Coordinates of C-alpha atoms in Angstrom, one line a residue:
M197 CA -15.2 -21.0 -0.8
F198 CA -18.5 -22.4 -1.9
P199 CA -18.9 -23.1 -5.6
S200 CA -19.9 -20.8 -8.4
L201 CA -22.5 -23.5 -9.2
E202 CA -25.7 -24.0 -7.3
H203 CA -25.7 -26.6 -4.4
S204 CA -28.2 -28.8 -6.2
T205 CA -26.0 -29.3 -9.2
F206 CA -23.4 -31.4 -7.4
P207 CA -24.8 -34.8 -8.4
Q208 CA -24.8 -33.8 -12.0
L209 CA -21.2 -32.5 -11.8
L210 CA -20.0 -35.8 -10.4
H211 CA -20.4 -37.2 -14.0
P212 CA -19.3 -34.2 -16.1
Y213 CA -18.5 -36.1 -19.2
L214 CA -22.0 -37.7 -19.3
L215 CA -23.6 -34.3 -19.8
S216 CA -24.6 -33.0 -23.2
V217 CA -22.3 -30.5 -24.8
S218 CA -24.8 -29.5 -27.5
C219 CA -26.2 -26.7 -25.4
L220 CA -26.4 -23.0 -26.1
F221 CA -24.5 -20.3 -24.2
S222 CA -23.7 -16.6 -24.5
D223 CA -20.5 -15.2 -25.8
S224 CA -19.1 -11.9 -24.6
S225 CA -21.3 -9.9 -26.9
G226 CA -24.5 -11.6 -25.8
V227 CA -25.0 -13.6 -29.0
R228 CA -26.2 -17.2 -28.5
I229 CA -23.7 -19.7 -29.9
T230 CA -23.5 -23.5 -29.8
A231 CA -21.0 -25.6 -27.8
A232 CA -19.4 -26.6 -31.1
Q233 CA -18.9 -22.9 -31.9
M234 CA -17.3 -22.5 -28.4
E235 CA -14.4 -24.8 -29.6
T236 CA -14.0 -22.4 -32.5
L237 CA -13.9 -19.5 -30.1
V238 CA -11.1 -21.1 -28.1
N239 CA -9.2 -21.9 -31.3
D240 CA -9.5 -18.3 -32.4
L241 CA -8.0 -17.2 -29.1
R242 CA -5.2 -19.6 -29.5
R243 CA -4.5 -18.3 -33.0
S244 CA -4.3 -14.8 -31.6
F245 CA -1.9 -15.9 -28.9
Q246 CA 0.3 -17.9 -31.3
A247 CA 0.4 -14.8 -33.5
G248 CA 2.1 -13.0 -30.6
K249 CA -0.7 -10.5 -30.1
T250 CA -0.6 -10.8 -26.3
M251 CA 3.2 -10.7 -25.9
P252 CA 4.1 -7.0 -26.1
Y253 CA 4.3 -4.9 -23.0
E254 CA 2.1 -2.3 -24.8
W255 CA -0.7 -4.8 -25.3
R256 CA -0.6 -5.9 -21.7
V257 CA -0.7 -2.3 -20.4
A258 CA -3.6 -1.4 -22.8
Q259 CA -5.7 -4.2 -21.3
L260 CA -4.9 -3.3 -17.7
E261 CA -5.7 0.4 -18.4
G262 CA -9.0 -0.8 -20.0
I263 CA -9.8 -2.8 -16.9
L264 CA -9.1 0.2 -14.7
R265 CA -11.3 2.4 -16.9
L266 CA -14.1 -0.2 -16.6
M267 CA -14.0 0.1 -12.8
K268 CA -13.8 3.9 -12.8
E269 CA -16.5 4.5 -15.5
R270 CA -18.9 1.7 -14.5
E271 CA -18.8 1.8 -10.8
K272 CA -22.5 2.5 -10.5
E273 CA -23.4 -0.5 -12.7
I274 CA -21.0 -2.7 -10.7
M275 CA -22.7 -1.7 -7.4
E276 CA -26.1 -2.2 -8.9
A277 CA -25.2 -5.7 -10.1
L278 CA -23.8 -6.7 -6.7
W279 CA -26.9 -5.3 -4.9
S280 CA -29.1 -7.3 -7.3
D281 CA -27.2 -10.5 -6.8
L282 CA -26.4 -10.3 -3.0
A283 CA -27.9 -7.2 -1.6
K284 CA -24.3 -6.3 -0.9
P285 CA -24.1 -2.9 0.9
R286 CA -22.5 -0.2 -1.3
T287 CA -19.7 0.5 1.2
E288 CA -18.8 -3.2 1.4
A289 CA -19.0 -3.5 -2.4
Y290 CA -16.6 -0.7 -2.9
L291 CA -14.2 -1.7 -0.1
H292 CA -14.0 -5.4 -0.8
E293 CA -14.5 -5.6 -4.6
I294 CA -14.0 -2.4 -6.4
S295 CA -11.3 -0.7 -4.4
L296 CA -9.2 -3.8 -4.0
S297 CA -9.4 -4.6 -7.7
K298 CA -8.5 -1.1 -8.6
A299 CA -5.5 -1.3 -6.3
G300 CA -4.4 -4.6 -7.8
C301 CA -4.7 -3.2 -11.3
K302 CA -2.7 -0.1 -10.4
F303 CA 0.0 -2.2 -8.7
A304 CA 0.3 -4.4 -11.8
L305 CA 0.6 -1.3 -14.1
K306 CA 3.3 0.1 -11.8
E307 CA 5.3 -3.1 -11.5
L308 CA 4.7 -4.8 -14.9
K309 CA 7.9 -3.8 -16.6
N310 CA 9.9 -5.2 -13.7
W311 CA 7.9 -8.4 -13.7
M312 CA 8.5 -9.0 -17.3
K313 CA 12.3 -8.5 -17.1
P314 CA 14.5 -11.7 -17.3
E315 CA 15.9 -12.4 -13.9
K316 CA 19.7 -12.9 -14.0
V317 CA 21.0 -15.7 -11.9
S318 CA 24.5 -17.0 -11.1
S319 CA 26.4 -19.5 -13.2
L320 CA 28.5 -22.4 -12.0
I321 CA 32.2 -23.0 -12.6
A322 CA 31.2 -26.2 -14.3
T323 CA 29.3 -24.1 -17.0
F324 CA 32.1 -21.5 -17.5
S325 CA 31.8 -19.4 -19.5
S326 CA 28.1 -18.8 -19.6
T327 CA 25.3 -16.5 -18.5
A328 CA 22.0 -17.7 -16.9
Q329 CA 18.6 -16.1 -16.6
I330 CA 15.0 -16.9 -15.9
V331 CA 12.6 -15.6 -18.6
P332 CA 8.9 -15.3 -17.7
E333 CA 6.7 -16.3 -20.6
P334 CA 2.9 -16.6 -20.8
L335 CA 1.3 -20.0 -20.6
G336 CA -1.1 -19.5 -23.6
V337 CA -4.9 -19.6 -23.5
V338 CA -6.2 -19.8 -19.9
L339 CA -9.7 -20.4 -18.3
V340 CA -10.9 -18.5 -15.3
I341 CA -14.0 -19.9 -13.5
S342 CA -15.3 -17.6 -10.8
A343 CA -17.5 -17.8 -7.7
W344 CA -20.7 -16.0 -6.7
N345 CA -19.8 -14.5 -3.4
Y346 CA -17.4 -11.9 -4.7
P347 CA -18.5 -12.1 -8.3
F348 CA -16.8 -9.0 -9.5
A349 CA -13.4 -9.2 -7.7
L350 CA -13.0 -12.9 -8.3
I351 CA -13.2 -12.3 -12.1
I352 CA -11.1 -9.1 -12.2
D353 CA -8.2 -10.2 -9.9
P354 CA -7.3 -13.3 -11.9
L355 CA -7.9 -11.4 -15.2
I356 CA -5.3 -8.8 -14.1
G357 CA -2.7 -11.5 -13.5
A358 CA -3.5 -13.4 -16.7
V359 CA -3.2 -10.4 -19.1
A360 CA -0.2 -9.0 -17.2
A361 CA 1.5 -12.3 -17.9
G362 CA 0.5 -12.0 -21.6
N363 CA -2.2 -14.7 -21.9
A364 CA -5.4 -15.0 -23.9
V365 CA -8.3 -15.5 -21.5
V366 CA -11.8 -17.0 -21.3
L367 CA -13.7 -15.8 -18.3
K368 CA -16.6 -17.8 -16.9
P369 CA -18.6 -15.7 -14.3
S370 CA -20.8 -17.5 -11.8
E371 CA -24.4 -18.0 -13.0
V372 CA -25.5 -17.8 -9.3
A373 CA -24.7 -14.1 -9.5
P374 CA -26.5 -13.5 -12.8
S375 CA -26.5 -9.7 -12.7
T376 CA -22.7 -9.5 -12.3
S377 CA -22.3 -12.1 -15.0
A378 CA -24.4 -10.1 -17.4
F379 CA -22.4 -7.0 -16.4
F380 CA -19.2 -8.6 -17.6
A381 CA -20.8 -9.9 -20.8
K382 CA -22.1 -6.5 -21.7
F383 CA -19.4 -4.1 -20.6
L384 CA -16.0 -5.9 -20.5
P385 CA -15.8 -6.2 -24.3
Q386 CA -16.0 -2.4 -24.5
Y387 CA -12.7 -2.1 -22.6
V388 CA -10.5 -5.0 -23.7
D389 CA -9.3 -6.7 -26.8
T390 CA -11.9 -9.3 -27.6
S391 CA -9.7 -11.1 -30.0
C392 CA -7.8 -12.3 -26.9
I393 CA -10.3 -11.9 -24.0
Q394 CA -13.7 -13.5 -24.0
V395 CA -16.6 -13.9 -21.5
V396 CA -18.7 -17.0 -21.6
E397 CA -21.9 -17.2 -19.6
G398 CA -23.9 -20.3 -18.6
A399 CA -24.4 -22.9 -15.9
V400 CA -23.4 -26.4 -15.2
T401 CA -23.6 -27.8 -18.7
E402 CA -21.7 -24.8 -20.2
T403 CA -19.0 -25.1 -17.5
T404 CA -18.7 -28.8 -18.3
A405 CA -18.3 -28.0 -22.0
L406 CA -15.6 -25.4 -21.2
L407 CA -13.7 -28.0 -19.1
E408 CA -13.6 -30.4 -22.1
Q409 CA -11.5 -27.9 -24.0
K410 CA -7.7 -27.9 -23.9
W411 CA -6.4 -25.1 -21.8
D412 CA -2.9 -24.0 -20.8
K413 CA -4.1 -23.1 -17.3
I414 CA -7.4 -23.3 -15.4
F415 CA -7.9 -21.0 -12.5
Y416 CA -10.9 -22.0 -10.4
T417 CA -12.5 -20.3 -7.4
G418 CA -15.1 -22.3 -5.5
S419 CA -15.7 -25.4 -3.4
G420 CA -13.5 -28.4 -2.9
R421 CA -16.2 -30.6 -4.4
V422 CA -16.2 -28.8 -7.7
G423 CA -12.4 -28.3 -7.4
R424 CA -11.9 -32.0 -7.6
I425 CA -14.0 -32.1 -10.8
V426 CA -12.0 -29.3 -12.3
M427 CA -8.8 -31.0 -11.5
A428 CA -10.0 -34.3 -13.0
A429 CA -11.0 -32.5 -16.2
A430 CA -7.6 -30.7 -16.3
A431 CA -5.8 -34.0 -15.9
K432 CA -7.2 -35.2 -19.2
H433 CA -5.0 -32.7 -21.0
L434 CA -2.3 -32.4 -18.3
T435 CA -3.4 -28.8 -17.7
P436 CA -2.0 -27.1 -14.7
V437 CA -4.6 -25.7 -12.2
T438 CA -4.8 -23.1 -9.5
L439 CA -7.6 -23.9 -7.1
E440 CA -8.8 -21.2 -4.7
L441 CA -11.1 -23.1 -2.3
G442 CA -11.8 -22.6 1.4
G443 CA -12.4 -24.5 4.5
K444 CA -13.2 -23.9 8.2
C445 CA -11.1 -20.9 9.2
P446 CA -10.5 -20.9 12.9
V447 CA -10.2 -17.9 15.2
V448 CA -8.4 -18.3 18.5
F449 CA -9.2 -15.8 21.3
D450 CA -6.8 -15.3 24.1
S451 CA -8.1 -13.6 27.3
D452 CA -5.4 -10.9 27.3
V453 CA -6.8 -9.0 24.3
N454 CA -8.4 -5.5 24.0
L455 CA -11.8 -7.3 23.9
K456 CA -13.8 -4.4 22.4
V457 CA -11.4 -3.8 19.5
A458 CA -10.7 -7.5 18.9
V459 CA -14.4 -8.4 18.7
K460 CA -15.2 -5.5 16.3
R461 CA -12.4 -6.6 14.0
M462 CA -13.5 -10.2 14.2
A463 CA -17.2 -9.3 13.6
I464 CA -16.5 -7.1 10.6
G465 CA -14.4 -9.9 9.2
K466 CA -17.3 -12.3 9.6
W467 CA -20.5 -10.5 9.0
G468 CA -19.0 -7.5 7.2
C469 CA -17.6 -9.9 4.6
N470 CA -20.7 -10.7 2.6
N471 CA -22.6 -11.8 5.8
G472 CA -20.1 -14.7 6.3
Q473 CA -20.3 -15.9 2.7
A474 CA -16.6 -15.6 2.2
C475 CA -13.8 -18.2 2.0
I476 CA -11.7 -16.3 4.5
A477 CA -14.5 -15.5 7.0
P478 CA -14.1 -16.9 10.5
D479 CA -15.8 -20.3 10.6
Y480 CA -15.5 -21.0 14.3
I481 CA -14.0 -19.6 17.5
I482 CA -11.8 -21.4 20.0
T483 CA -11.4 -19.9 23.5
T484 CA -11.2 -21.0 27.1
K485 CA -14.3 -21.9 29.1
S486 CA -13.5 -19.2 31.6
F487 CA -13.3 -16.5 28.9
A488 CA -16.2 -17.5 26.8
P489 CA -19.0 -15.7 28.7
K490 CA -17.1 -12.3 28.3
L491 CA -16.6 -13.0 24.6
V492 CA -20.3 -13.8 24.1
D493 CA -21.3 -10.6 25.9
A494 CA -18.9 -8.6 23.8
L495 CA -20.2 -10.2 20.6
K496 CA -23.8 -9.4 21.5
E497 CA -23.0 -5.8 22.2
T498 CA -21.0 -5.4 19.0
L499 CA -23.6 -7.0 16.8
K500 CA -26.4 -4.8 18.2
E501 CA -24.1 -1.8 17.6
F502 CA -23.4 -2.8 14.0
Y503 CA -26.8 -4.1 12.9
G504 CA -29.4 -2.8 15.4
E505 CA -32.0 -4.6 17.4
D506 CA -33.5 -6.2 14.3
P507 CA -30.6 -7.3 12.0
L508 CA -33.1 -8.7 9.5
E509 CA -33.9 -5.1 8.7
S510 CA -30.3 -3.9 8.5
A511 CA -29.2 -2.4 5.2
D512 CA -25.6 -3.3 6.1
L513 CA -25.9 -7.0 5.8
S514 CA -25.8 -9.0 2.5
R515 CA -28.6 -11.5 2.0
I516 CA -28.1 -15.2 1.5
V517 CA -27.4 -15.8 -2.2
S518 CA -30.1 -18.3 -3.0
S519 CA -32.9 -20.5 -1.5
N520 CA -30.6 -23.5 -1.8
H521 CA -28.0 -21.9 0.4
F522 CA -30.6 -20.6 2.8
R523 CA -31.9 -24.1 3.3
R524 CA -28.4 -25.4 3.8
L525 CA -27.8 -22.9 6.5
T526 CA -31.1 -23.5 8.3
D527 CA -30.4 -27.2 8.2
F528 CA -27.3 -26.4 10.3
L529 CA -29.5 -24.5 12.8
D530 CA -32.3 -27.1 12.9
E531 CA -30.1 -30.1 13.6
E532 CA -31.0 -31.9 16.8
S533 CA -29.4 -30.3 19.9
I534 CA -28.3 -27.2 18.0
P535 CA -31.1 -24.7 18.7
E536 CA -30.4 -24.9 22.4
K537 CA -26.8 -23.8 21.7
I538 CA -27.8 -20.5 20.1
V539 CA -26.8 -17.7 22.5
H540 CA -27.5 -14.8 20.1
G541 CA -29.5 -14.4 16.8
G542 CA -31.0 -17.3 15.0
E543 CA -33.8 -15.2 13.4
R544 CA -34.5 -15.9 9.7
D545 CA -36.7 -14.6 6.9
E546 CA -37.0 -17.1 4.1
K547 CA -38.9 -14.8 1.8
H548 CA -36.1 -12.3 1.7
L549 CA -33.3 -14.9 2.2
N550 CA -32.1 -13.2 5.3
I551 CA -30.5 -14.9 8.4
A552 CA -29.4 -12.8 11.4
P553 CA -25.9 -13.0 12.7
T554 CA -26.0 -16.0 15.0
V555 CA -23.6 -17.1 17.7
L556 CA -23.6 -20.6 19.1
L557 CA -21.8 -21.9 22.2
D558 CA -20.3 -25.4 22.6
V559 CA -21.9 -27.1 19.7
P560 CA -21.1 -30.8 19.4
H561 CA -17.9 -31.4 17.5
D562 CA -19.6 -34.0 15.3
S563 CA -22.5 -31.7 14.3
L564 CA -23.0 -30.6 10.7
I565 CA -22.1 -27.0 11.6
M566 CA -18.6 -28.2 12.7
K567 CA -18.2 -30.7 9.9
D568 CA -18.9 -28.5 6.8
E569 CA -17.7 -25.1 5.9
I570 CA -20.5 -22.8 7.1
F571 CA -20.2 -20.0 4.5
G572 CA -22.9 -17.9 6.1
P573 CA -23.7 -15.8 9.2
L574 CA -23.5 -18.6 11.8
L575 CA -20.5 -18.6 14.2
P576 CA -20.0 -21.5 16.7
I577 CA -17.7 -21.0 19.7
I578 CA -15.8 -24.0 20.9
T579 CA -14.4 -23.9 24.4
V580 CA -11.2 -25.6 25.8
E581 CA -9.6 -25.8 29.2
N582 CA -6.3 -24.4 28.0
L583 CA -5.7 -22.3 25.0
E584 CA -2.8 -24.5 23.9
D585 CA -5.4 -27.2 23.2
C586 CA -6.3 -25.2 20.1
F587 CA -3.4 -26.6 18.1
E588 CA -4.6 -30.2 18.2
L589 CA -8.2 -29.2 17.5
I590 CA -7.2 -27.0 14.4
N591 CA -4.7 -29.5 13.0
S592 CA -7.2 -32.4 13.4
R593 CA -9.1 -30.9 10.5
P594 CA -8.2 -30.2 6.9
K595 CA -5.8 -27.2 6.5
P596 CA -7.9 -24.0 6.3
L597 CA -7.4 -21.1 3.9
A598 CA -6.8 -18.8 6.8
A599 CA -6.3 -19.0 10.6
Y600 CA -6.6 -16.1 13.0
L601 CA -5.2 -15.4 16.5
F602 CA -6.2 -12.6 18.9
S603 CA -3.5 -12.3 21.6
K604 CA -0.9 -10.0 23.1
N605 CA 1.3 -13.0 24.0
K606 CA 4.3 -13.1 21.7
R607 CA 5.2 -16.6 22.7
L608 CA 1.7 -17.8 21.8
E609 CA 1.9 -15.9 18.5
E610 CA 5.1 -17.5 17.5
E611 CA 3.8 -20.9 18.5
F612 CA 0.6 -20.3 16.5
V613 CA 2.6 -19.4 13.3
Q614 CA 4.8 -22.4 13.8
K615 CA 2.2 -25.0 14.6
V616 CA -0.9 -24.1 12.7
F617 CA -0.9 -25.2 9.0
A618 CA -3.0 -22.8 6.9
G619 CA -3.0 -20.9 3.6
G620 CA -2.4 -17.7 5.6
I621 CA -2.3 -16.4 9.2
L622 CA -3.3 -13.1 10.6
I623 CA -2.6 -11.9 14.1
N624 CA -5.1 -9.6 15.9
D625 CA -7.3 -9.0 12.9
V626 CA -9.4 -10.9 10.3
A627 CA -9.3 -11.1 6.5
F628 CA -7.0 -8.0 6.3
H629 CA -4.1 -9.9 4.8
V630 CA -5.7 -10.1 1.4
A631 CA -5.2 -6.3 1.0
N632 CA -1.4 -6.6 0.9
P633 CA -0.3 -7.3 -2.7
H634 CA 3.2 -8.3 -1.5
L635 CA 1.7 -11.4 0.2
P636 CA 0.5 -14.5 -1.6
F637 CA -3.1 -15.4 -1.3
G638 CA -3.9 -19.1 -1.6
G639 CA -4.7 -22.3 0.2
V640 CA -2.9 -25.5 1.1
G641 CA -4.1 -29.0 1.0
E642 CA -7.9 -29.1 0.8
S643 CA -8.2 -25.3 1.0
G644 CA -6.5 -24.9 -2.4
T645 CA -3.4 -25.1 -4.5
G646 CA -1.4 -22.2 -5.9
A647 CA -1.6 -18.5 -5.0
Y648 CA -2.2 -15.1 -6.5
H649 CA -2.4 -11.3 -5.8
G650 CA 0.3 -8.9 -6.9
K651 CA 3.3 -10.5 -8.5
F652 CA 2.0 -13.9 -7.4
S653 CA -0.8 -13.4 -9.9
F654 CA 1.7 -12.7 -12.7
D655 CA 3.7 -15.8 -11.6
T656 CA 0.6 -18.0 -11.5
F657 CA -0.1 -17.3 -15.2
S658 CA 3.6 -17.5 -16.3
H659 CA 6.1 -20.2 -17.0
K660 CA 9.6 -19.5 -15.7
K661 CA 11.8 -20.5 -18.6
A662 CA 15.4 -21.3 -17.8
V663 CA 17.9 -19.9 -20.3
L664 CA 21.7 -20.6 -20.3
S665 CA 23.9 -19.0 -22.9
R666 CA 27.5 -20.0 -23.6
G667 CA 30.2 -18.6 -25.9
Y668 CA 32.8 -20.5 -28.0
A669 CA 35.9 -18.8 -26.8
T670 CA 37.0 -21.6 -24.4
E671 CA 35.8 -24.6 -26.4
M672 CA 39.2 -25.5 -28.0
R673 CA 40.9 -25.5 -24.6
I674 CA 38.5 -27.7 -22.7
R675 CA 39.0 -31.3 -23.7
A676 CA 38.3 -33.1 -20.5
R677 CA 34.5 -33.2 -21.1
Y678 CA 35.0 -35.2 -24.4
P679 CA 36.0 -38.8 -25.1
P680 CA 38.2 -40.6 -24.9
Y681 CA 37.8 -40.4 -21.2
T682 CA 41.1 -40.8 -19.3
H683 CA 41.8 -41.1 -15.6
H684 CA 43.2 -37.6 -15.5
K685 CA 40.3 -36.1 -17.4
Q686 CA 38.0 -37.7 -14.9
I687 CA 39.9 -36.1 -12.0
I688 CA 39.7 -32.7 -13.7
L689 CA 36.0 -33.0 -14.4
R690 CA 35.2 -34.1 -10.8
R691 CA 37.1 -31.1 -9.4
V692 CA 35.5 -28.7 -11.8
I693 CA 32.1 -30.0 -10.8
D694 CA 33.0 -29.6 -7.2
G695 CA 33.9 -26.0 -7.9
S696 CA 37.6 -26.0 -8.1
L697 CA 39.1 -22.9 -9.8
I698 CA 42.5 -24.6 -10.1
A699 CA 40.9 -27.5 -12.0
L700 CA 39.1 -25.1 -14.3
F701 CA 42.4 -23.3 -15.0
L702 CA 44.1 -26.6 -15.8
G703 CA 41.2 -27.6 -18.1
L704 CA 41.2 -24.2 -19.9
F705 CA 44.8 -24.2 -20.6
G706 CA 45.2 -27.8 -21.4
L707 CA 47.7 -28.4 -18.5
H708 CA 46.2 -31.7 -17.5
R709 CA 47.6 -34.9 -18.9
D710 CA 45.4 -36.7 -21.5

């Protein structure tokens, strides 16, 4: 996923600790405060947490109910903010951001009591008599840094997990989506406990200042480049991190599919997900040389059906988020030898930051469009002689956040799941797996670390504390664990450790020889 920070800020970010921290930024009520006061804000949250304010079930439920009310009562303002930032179609905004976030919040409210319960686990003979359990506890004060492409959901989803787990939270919305950032600063404090939950707005310098604070967890959604900076800053305090990044998500097309249905599902997962500006959007297609012409024709037909003869005029496509990202994408298209590979689309409107859905066939493997994550409406098709060649091609690149296969061949499906290393895999659809709260959503390798959604969000913001409790009733009987150590005591201990009930009986009743 591309960063919540503008593309041009990367050189500055490479030296985060050289940046001034005497800047100004907004707190959640819109008041301008200094970076020094930000440290006070974090300390105030820590005091609230240490006072136990976030621990009770009732507090957690109240915050989740407040978040749910925010989504119900402020739906119009959310959609207006998303339109202002990305020209995101209302249906897409509701389906991908509001409805999924609502579902996640309702799921947490339904399951929270069970999630908070200690989990009883078995004890060993060696620890007789004892009981053992795993107790989930909040981490403390956590920082959530969000991205611009789903600027509402990518704040709300981690927030749900953080408060469900009982943490105090600082939220940093993306400055590249300023309307949504302002929405959170204005409205969220009306629905949650601001002594434990705060919104901080700002850009690179403010984010750097935030990273200099001590946190109990940092949850970052964005690019791998900035993810490395976040991890480096976290290492200073040994702070654990969850990084939700991205990568080049492949789609493998077999020739045995229901082509019309498969292409529609793939197309809505590419261009219907923020016009390709999504971490789980297909980044390139792999198919056979013989099947490619049919696939290209089906894509052309589907794109015309979805977005008309002039997709630049379509109200159903999001625009490119900024001029920087527009230029980044056009650089892909303008690279030498790439224009001749365009088989559909390619139109652009720099004034309105629109790029038409664009399909390319057999681009060079060493081209920019195949090296970098595209994060936009461009989709290259790579052809191979045999579909089994896809495994070597996919695994020669960093592990993606998601990998997709369209096929009716069960043997190929099993091979794909076994051989392709990715954050998640979906068969015969695209992006749909994120809607299942029982599945973890997260990357692997360069596509991220950690996972969330559903209980996985709760676990991400929790520490699993081991608790073993023993009584005193057997203490007078078991002498083998204490010095002086004799040969017979050693025999008893070894057998108890190996799980021998007879040895335990002998130890309990003192029937061994000292």
